[in-house]
Tab-separated table of N, CA and C in Angstrom:
chain	number	residue	atom	x	y	z
J	4	THR	N	-9.667	10.884	20.791
J	4	THR	CA	-9.922	11.123	19.341
J	4	THR	C	-11.127	10.344	18.906
J	5	ARG	N	-11.608	10.672	17.729
J	5	ARG	CA	-12.754	9.980	17.150
J	5	ARG	C	-12.439	8.528	16.834
J	6	VAL	N	-11.191	8.271	16.501
J	6	VAL	CA	-10.792	6.896	16.193
J	6	VAL	C	-10.905	6.085	17.512
J	7	PHE	N	-10.394	6.617	18.581
J	7	PHE	CA	-10.489	5.975	19.900
J	7	PHE	C	-11.969	5.744	20.279
J	8	GLN	N	-12.819	6.745	20.061
J	8	GLN	CA	-14.226	6.598	20.368
J	8	GLN	C	-14.858	5.464	19.581
J	9	GLY	N	-14.491	5.319	18.312
J	9	GLY	CA	-14.959	4.236	17.497
J	9	GLY	C	-14.493	2.883	18.019
J	10	ASN	N	-13.208	2.857	18.462
J	10	ASN	CA	-12.674	1.597	18.974
J	10	ASN	C	-13.441	1.175	20.243
J	11	VAL	N	-13.689	2.143	21.102
J	11	VAL	CA	-14.380	1.817	22.374
J	11	VAL	C	-15.858	1.460	22.072
J	12	ALA	N	-16.433	2.116	21.120
J	12	ALA	CA	-17.867	1.790	20.769
J	12	ALA	C	-18.006	0.360	20.320
J	13	LEU	N	-17.075	-0.122	19.508
J	13	LEU	CA	-17.135	-1.512	19.072
J	13	LEU	C	-16.758	-2.477	20.237
J	14	ASP	N	-15.784	-2.109	21.012
J	14	ASP	CA	-15.353	-2.902	22.138
J	14	ASP	C	-16.462	-3.149	23.156
J	15	THR	N	-17.302	-2.184	23.357
J	15	THR	CA	-18.359	-2.235	24.390
J	15	THR	C	-19.719	-2.604	23.816
J	16	LEU	N	-19.814	-2.824	22.542
J	16	LEU	CA	-21.107	-3.073	21.908
J	16	LEU	C	-21.760	-4.369	22.323
J	17	VAL	N	-23.024	-4.346	22.659
J	17	VAL	CA	-23.768	-5.515	22.917
J	17	VAL	C	-24.725	-5.668	21.781
J	18	PHE	N	-24.770	-6.848	21.171
J	18	PHE	CA	-25.604	-7.058	19.962
J	18	PHE	C	-26.226	-8.444	20.020
J	19	PRO	N	-27.352	-8.576	19.333
J	19	PRO	CA	-28.056	-9.942	19.352
J	19	PRO	C	-27.301	-10.991	18.539
J	20	ASP	N	-27.500	-12.239	18.945
J	20	ASP	CA	-26.951	-13.353	18.196
J	20	ASP	C	-27.391	-13.265	16.746
J	21	GLY	N	-26.526	-13.635	15.848
J	21	GLY	CA	-26.849	-13.670	14.465
J	21	GLY	C	-26.563	-12.345	13.725
J	22	THR	N	-26.028	-11.323	14.440
J	22	THR	CA	-25.742	-10.044	13.807
J	22	THR	C	-24.522	-10.154	12.902
J	23	PRO	N	-24.631	-9.760	11.633
J	23	PRO	CA	-23.451	-9.787	10.741
J	23	PRO	C	-22.563	-8.579	10.974
J	24	GLY	N	-21.307	-8.711	10.542
J	24	GLY	CA	-20.309	-7.671	10.810
J	24	GLY	C	-20.586	-6.349	10.178
J	25	PHE	N	-21.319	-6.334	9.024
J	25	PHE	CA	-21.527	-4.992	8.401
J	25	PHE	C	-22.379	-4.097	9.276
J	26	VAL	N	-23.215	-4.736	10.122
J	26	VAL	CA	-24.021	-3.969	11.072
J	26	VAL	C	-23.153	-3.299	12.171
J	27	LEU	N	-22.196	-4.084	12.655
J	27	LEU	CA	-21.361	-3.622	13.702
J	27	LEU	C	-20.358	-2.547	13.213
J	28	ASP	N	-20.011	-2.579	11.959
J	28	ASP	CA	-19.058	-1.609	11.395
J	28	ASP	C	-19.512	-0.222	11.588
J	29	ALA	N	-20.793	0.021	11.435
J	29	ALA	CA	-21.319	1.434	11.532
J	29	ALA	C	-21.072	2.026	12.893
J	30	PHE	N	-21.088	1.178	13.978
J	30	PHE	CA	-20.897	1.744	15.323
J	30	PHE	C	-19.454	2.229	15.497
J	31	ALA	N	-18.499	1.569	14.851
J	31	ALA	CA	-17.114	2.016	14.962
J	31	ALA	C	-16.866	3.251	14.099
J	32	ARG	N	-17.592	3.415	13.079
J	32	ARG	CA	-17.385	4.552	12.164
J	32	ARG	C	-18.154	5.849	12.585
J	33	ARG	N	-19.193	5.635	13.437
J	33	ARG	CA	-20.079	6.728	13.778
J	33	ARG	C	-19.339	7.980	14.266
J	34	PRO	N	-18.388	7.890	15.193
J	34	PRO	CA	-17.743	9.135	15.647
J	34	PRO	C	-17.049	9.904	14.525
J	35	LEU	N	-16.457	9.161	13.601
J	35	LEU	CA	-15.826	9.838	12.458
J	35	LEU	C	-16.874	10.432	11.501
J	36	TRP	N	-17.919	9.687	11.252
J	36	TRP	CA	-19.007	10.180	10.400
J	36	TRP	C	-19.562	11.457	10.926
J	37	ALA	N	-19.637	11.587	12.301
J	37	ALA	CA	-20.209	12.821	12.844
J	37	ALA	C	-19.417	14.089	12.510
J	38	SER	N	-18.150	13.868	12.092
J	38	SER	CA	-17.360	15.025	11.666
J	38	SER	C	-17.103	15.037	10.184
J	39	GLY	N	-17.893	14.220	9.427
J	39	GLY	CA	-17.745	14.168	8.005
J	39	GLY	C	-16.547	13.394	7.493
J	40	LYS	N	-15.958	12.514	8.333
J	40	LYS	CA	-14.806	11.741	7.945
J	40	LYS	C	-15.074	10.237	7.906
J	41	ASP	N	-14.176	9.501	7.335
J	41	ASP	CA	-14.324	8.045	7.219
J	41	ASP	C	-12.962	7.434	7.002
J	42	TYR	N	-12.895	6.143	6.907
J	42	TYR	CA	-11.656	5.441	6.504
J	42	TYR	C	-12.015	4.427	5.456
J	43	GLY	N	-11.031	4.117	4.634
J	43	GLY	CA	-11.248	3.276	3.466
J	43	GLY	C	-10.921	1.817	3.612
J	44	HIS	N	-10.980	1.286	4.819
J	44	HIS	CA	-10.688	-0.166	5.001
J	44	HIS	C	-11.737	-0.687	5.955
J	45	GLY	N	-11.782	-2.059	5.991
J	45	GLY	CA	-12.679	-2.677	6.974
J	45	GLY	C	-12.255	-2.431	8.424
J	46	THR	N	-13.213	-2.522	9.294
J	46	THR	CA	-12.932	-2.286	10.662
J	46	THR	C	-12.298	-3.491	11.360
J	47	GLY	N	-12.639	-4.669	10.963
J	47	GLY	CA	-12.082	-5.856	11.634
J	47	GLY	C	-12.252	-7.144	10.812
J	48	HIS	N	-11.531	-8.145	11.274
J	48	HIS	CA	-11.530	-9.441	10.580
J	48	HIS	C	-11.289	-10.532	11.584
J	49	GLY	N	-11.526	-11.742	11.194
J	49	GLY	CA	-11.304	-12.836	12.073
J	49	GLY	C	-9.800	-13.140	12.251
J	50	VAL	N	-9.510	-13.667	13.402
J	50	VAL	CA	-8.139	-14.151	13.703
J	50	VAL	C	-8.414	-15.488	14.381
J	51	GLY	N	-7.858	-16.547	13.779
J	51	GLY	CA	-8.314	-17.814	14.315
J	51	GLY	C	-7.371	-19.003	14.394
J	52	ALA	N	-7.970	-20.140	14.248
J	52	ALA	CA	-7.333	-21.395	14.549
J	52	ALA	C	-6.112	-21.650	13.676
J	53	ALA	N	-6.107	-21.197	12.445
J	53	ALA	CA	-4.975	-21.451	11.559
J	53	ALA	C	-3.937	-20.366	11.681
J	54	LEU	N	-4.051	-19.433	12.633
J	54	LEU	CA	-3.143	-18.309	12.879
J	54	LEU	C	-3.000	-17.495	11.598
J	55	ASN	N	-4.059	-17.441	10.839
J	55	ASN	CA	-4.091	-16.568	9.627
J	55	ASN	C	-4.485	-15.161	10.023
J	56	VAL	N	-3.965	-14.198	9.263
J	56	VAL	CA	-4.429	-12.836	9.387
J	56	VAL	C	-5.556	-12.717	8.388
J	57	HIS	N	-6.615	-11.949	8.712
J	57	HIS	CA	-7.775	-11.783	7.893
J	57	HIS	C	-8.514	-13.118	7.677
J	58	GLU	N	-8.585	-13.887	8.719
J	58	GLU	CA	-9.273	-15.188	8.604
J	58	GLU	C	-10.782	-15.000	8.633
J	59	GLY	N	-11.476	-15.570	7.657
J	59	GLY	CA	-12.905	-15.523	7.599
J	59	GLY	C	-13.499	-16.696	8.262
J	60	PRO	N	-14.819	-16.837	8.140
J	60	PRO	CA	-15.631	-16.060	7.153
J	60	PRO	C	-16.142	-14.768	7.769
J	61	GLN	N	-15.993	-14.513	9.052
J	61	GLN	CA	-16.523	-13.334	9.675
J	61	GLN	C	-15.619	-12.133	9.374
J	62	SER	N	-16.228	-10.977	9.239
J	62	SER	CA	-15.474	-9.705	9.119
J	62	SER	C	-16.356	-8.559	9.579
J	63	ILE	N	-15.744	-7.489	9.948
J	63	ILE	CA	-16.470	-6.263	10.330
J	63	ILE	C	-16.049	-5.231	9.313
J	64	SER	N	-16.945	-4.952	8.422
J	64	SER	CA	-16.631	-4.034	7.289
J	64	SER	C	-17.948	-3.556	6.695
J	65	PRO	N	-17.830	-2.502	5.834
J	65	PRO	CA	-19.064	-1.970	5.247
J	65	PRO	C	-19.570	-2.815	4.078
J	66	ARG	N	-18.991	-3.949	3.844
J	66	ARG	CA	-19.399	-4.838	2.679
J	66	ARG	C	-20.730	-5.520	3.055
J	67	PHE	N	-21.784	-5.008	2.489
J	67	PHE	CA	-23.100	-5.529	2.836
J	67	PHE	C	-23.378	-6.942	2.373
J	68	SER	N	-22.455	-7.480	1.556
J	68	SER	CA	-22.715	-8.799	1.024
J	68	SER	C	-22.295	-9.937	1.986
J	69	ASN	N	-21.602	-9.611	3.024
J	69	ASN	CA	-21.168	-10.633	3.981
J	69	ASN	C	-22.161	-10.753	5.094
J	70	PHE	N	-22.988	-11.745	5.037
J	70	PHE	CA	-24.045	-11.957	6.041
J	70	PHE	C	-23.590	-12.901	7.177
J	71	GLN	N	-22.348	-13.273	7.171
J	71	GLN	CA	-21.844	-14.200	8.190
J	71	GLN	C	-21.983	-13.513	9.590
J	72	PRO	N	-22.680	-14.158	10.530
J	72	PRO	CA	-22.766	-13.535	11.846
J	72	PRO	C	-21.449	-13.593	12.588
J	73	ILE	N	-21.332	-12.645	13.477
J	73	ILE	CA	-20.160	-12.603	14.413
J	73	ILE	C	-20.571	-13.511	15.586
J	74	LEU	N	-19.935	-14.675	15.661
J	74	LEU	CA	-20.407	-15.735	16.590
J	74	LEU	C	-19.615	-15.681	17.904
J	75	PRO	N	-20.278	-16.083	19.039
J	75	PRO	CA	-19.616	-16.174	20.330
J	75	PRO	C	-18.406	-17.132	20.226
J	76	GLY	N	-17.321	-16.779	20.931
J	76	GLY	CA	-16.122	-17.556	20.936
J	76	GLY	C	-15.123	-17.207	19.851
J	77	ARG	N	-15.570	-16.426	18.877
J	77	ARG	CA	-14.621	-16.049	17.788
J	77	ARG	C	-13.766	-14.877	18.246
J	78	ILE	N	-12.625	-14.782	17.653
J	78	ILE	CA	-11.711	-13.650	17.863
J	78	ILE	C	-11.760	-12.785	16.618
J	79	VAL	N	-12.002	-11.466	16.827
J	79	VAL	CA	-12.044	-10.525	15.724
J	79	VAL	C	-11.165	-9.353	16.073
J	80	SER	N	-10.643	-8.723	15.051
J	80	SER	CA	-9.857	-7.470	15.282
J	80	SER	C	-10.808	-6.281	15.297
J	81	ASN	N	-10.347	-5.239	15.918
J	81	ASN	CA	-11.055	-3.944	16.063
J	81	ASN	C	-10.075	-2.852	15.641
J	82	GLU	N	-10.202	-2.383	14.410
J	82	GLU	CA	-9.165	-1.542	13.827
J	82	GLU	C	-9.642	-0.245	13.141
J	83	PRO	N	-10.374	0.600	13.823
J	83	PRO	CA	-10.798	1.845	13.165
J	83	PRO	C	-9.535	2.693	12.941
J	84	GLY	N	-9.642	3.623	11.994
J	84	GLY	CA	-8.474	4.532	11.676
J	84	GLY	C	-8.938	5.761	11.016
J	85	TYR	N	-8.003	6.722	10.827
J	85	TYR	CA	-8.261	7.882	10.008
J	85	TYR	C	-6.916	8.292	9.417
J	86	TYR	N	-6.930	8.666	8.145
J	86	TYR	CA	-5.731	9.024	7.434
J	86	TYR	C	-5.977	10.397	6.665
J	87	GLU	N	-5.062	11.247	6.867
J	87	GLU	CA	-5.106	12.537	6.158
J	87	GLU	C	-4.009	12.377	5.053
J	88	ASP	N	-4.500	12.280	3.818
J	88	ASP	CA	-3.592	12.006	2.690
J	88	ASP	C	-2.360	12.883	2.677
J	89	GLY	N	-1.205	12.246	2.607
J	89	GLY	CA	0.103	12.920	2.546
J	89	GLY	C	0.539	13.556	3.805
J	90	GLN	N	-0.209	13.381	4.938
J	90	GLN	CA	0.187	14.061	6.175
J	90	GLN	C	0.386	13.132	7.344
J	91	PHE	N	-0.672	12.364	7.709
J	91	PHE	CA	-0.576	11.529	8.917
J	91	PHE	C	-1.689	10.516	8.898
J	92	GLY	N	-1.653	9.609	9.796
J	92	GLY	CA	-2.736	8.652	9.991
J	92	GLY	C	-2.665	8.096	11.378
J	93	VAL	N	-3.779	7.553	11.820
J	93	VAL	CA	-3.873	6.880	13.116
J	93	VAL	C	-4.762	5.670	12.938
J	94	ARG	N	-4.350	4.588	13.552
J	94	ARG	CA	-5.123	3.347	13.477
J	94	ARG	C	-4.882	2.602	14.804
J	95	LEU	N	-5.982	2.272	15.459
J	95	LEU	CA	-5.901	1.495	16.669
J	95	LEU	C	-6.245	0.032	16.361
J	96	GLU	N	-5.474	-0.892	16.808
J	96	GLU	CA	-5.686	-2.285	16.536
J	96	GLU	C	-5.746	-3.076	17.853
J	97	ASN	N	-6.871	-3.728	18.084
J	97	ASN	CA	-7.010	-4.599	19.264
J	97	ASN	C	-7.707	-5.872	18.835
J	98	LEU	N	-7.616	-6.901	19.592
J	98	LEU	CA	-8.318	-8.144	19.357
J	98	LEU	C	-9.441	-8.285	20.393
J	99	LEU	N	-10.583	-8.752	19.965
J	99	LEU	CA	-11.743	-8.923	20.840
J	99	LEU	C	-12.175	-10.385	20.805
J	100	VAL	N	-12.602	-10.923	21.917
J	100	VAL	CA	-13.231	-12.291	21.982
J	100	VAL	C	-14.774	-11.941	22.061
J	101	VAL	N	-15.502	-12.518	21.116
J	101	VAL	CA	-16.956	-12.314	21.110
J	101	VAL	C	-17.586	-13.177	22.146
J	102	GLU	N	-18.393	-12.576	23.017
J	102	GLU	CA	-19.110	-13.304	24.106
J	102	GLU	C	-20.552	-13.417	23.742
């Protein structure tokens, strides 16, 4: 599915040091965008030392205001999805270690 394609695109992405999450977000959404679809949530967030869910400051989302780079050694989630209102939805959730 296009959701799976987006998940793999983010999982295999190689990007330069200092890249913020909003840049990476587009790679996960691209397969859905190609069919005129999208999802209304961020693609990923930090998971870290305090065992918090949605731990910042890093995130992978379309919010252009977060310039925090995705740094090596950090753990981030990879959660693209698609939802058809009132019918069904699919969301894949994985954790990635940034290298």
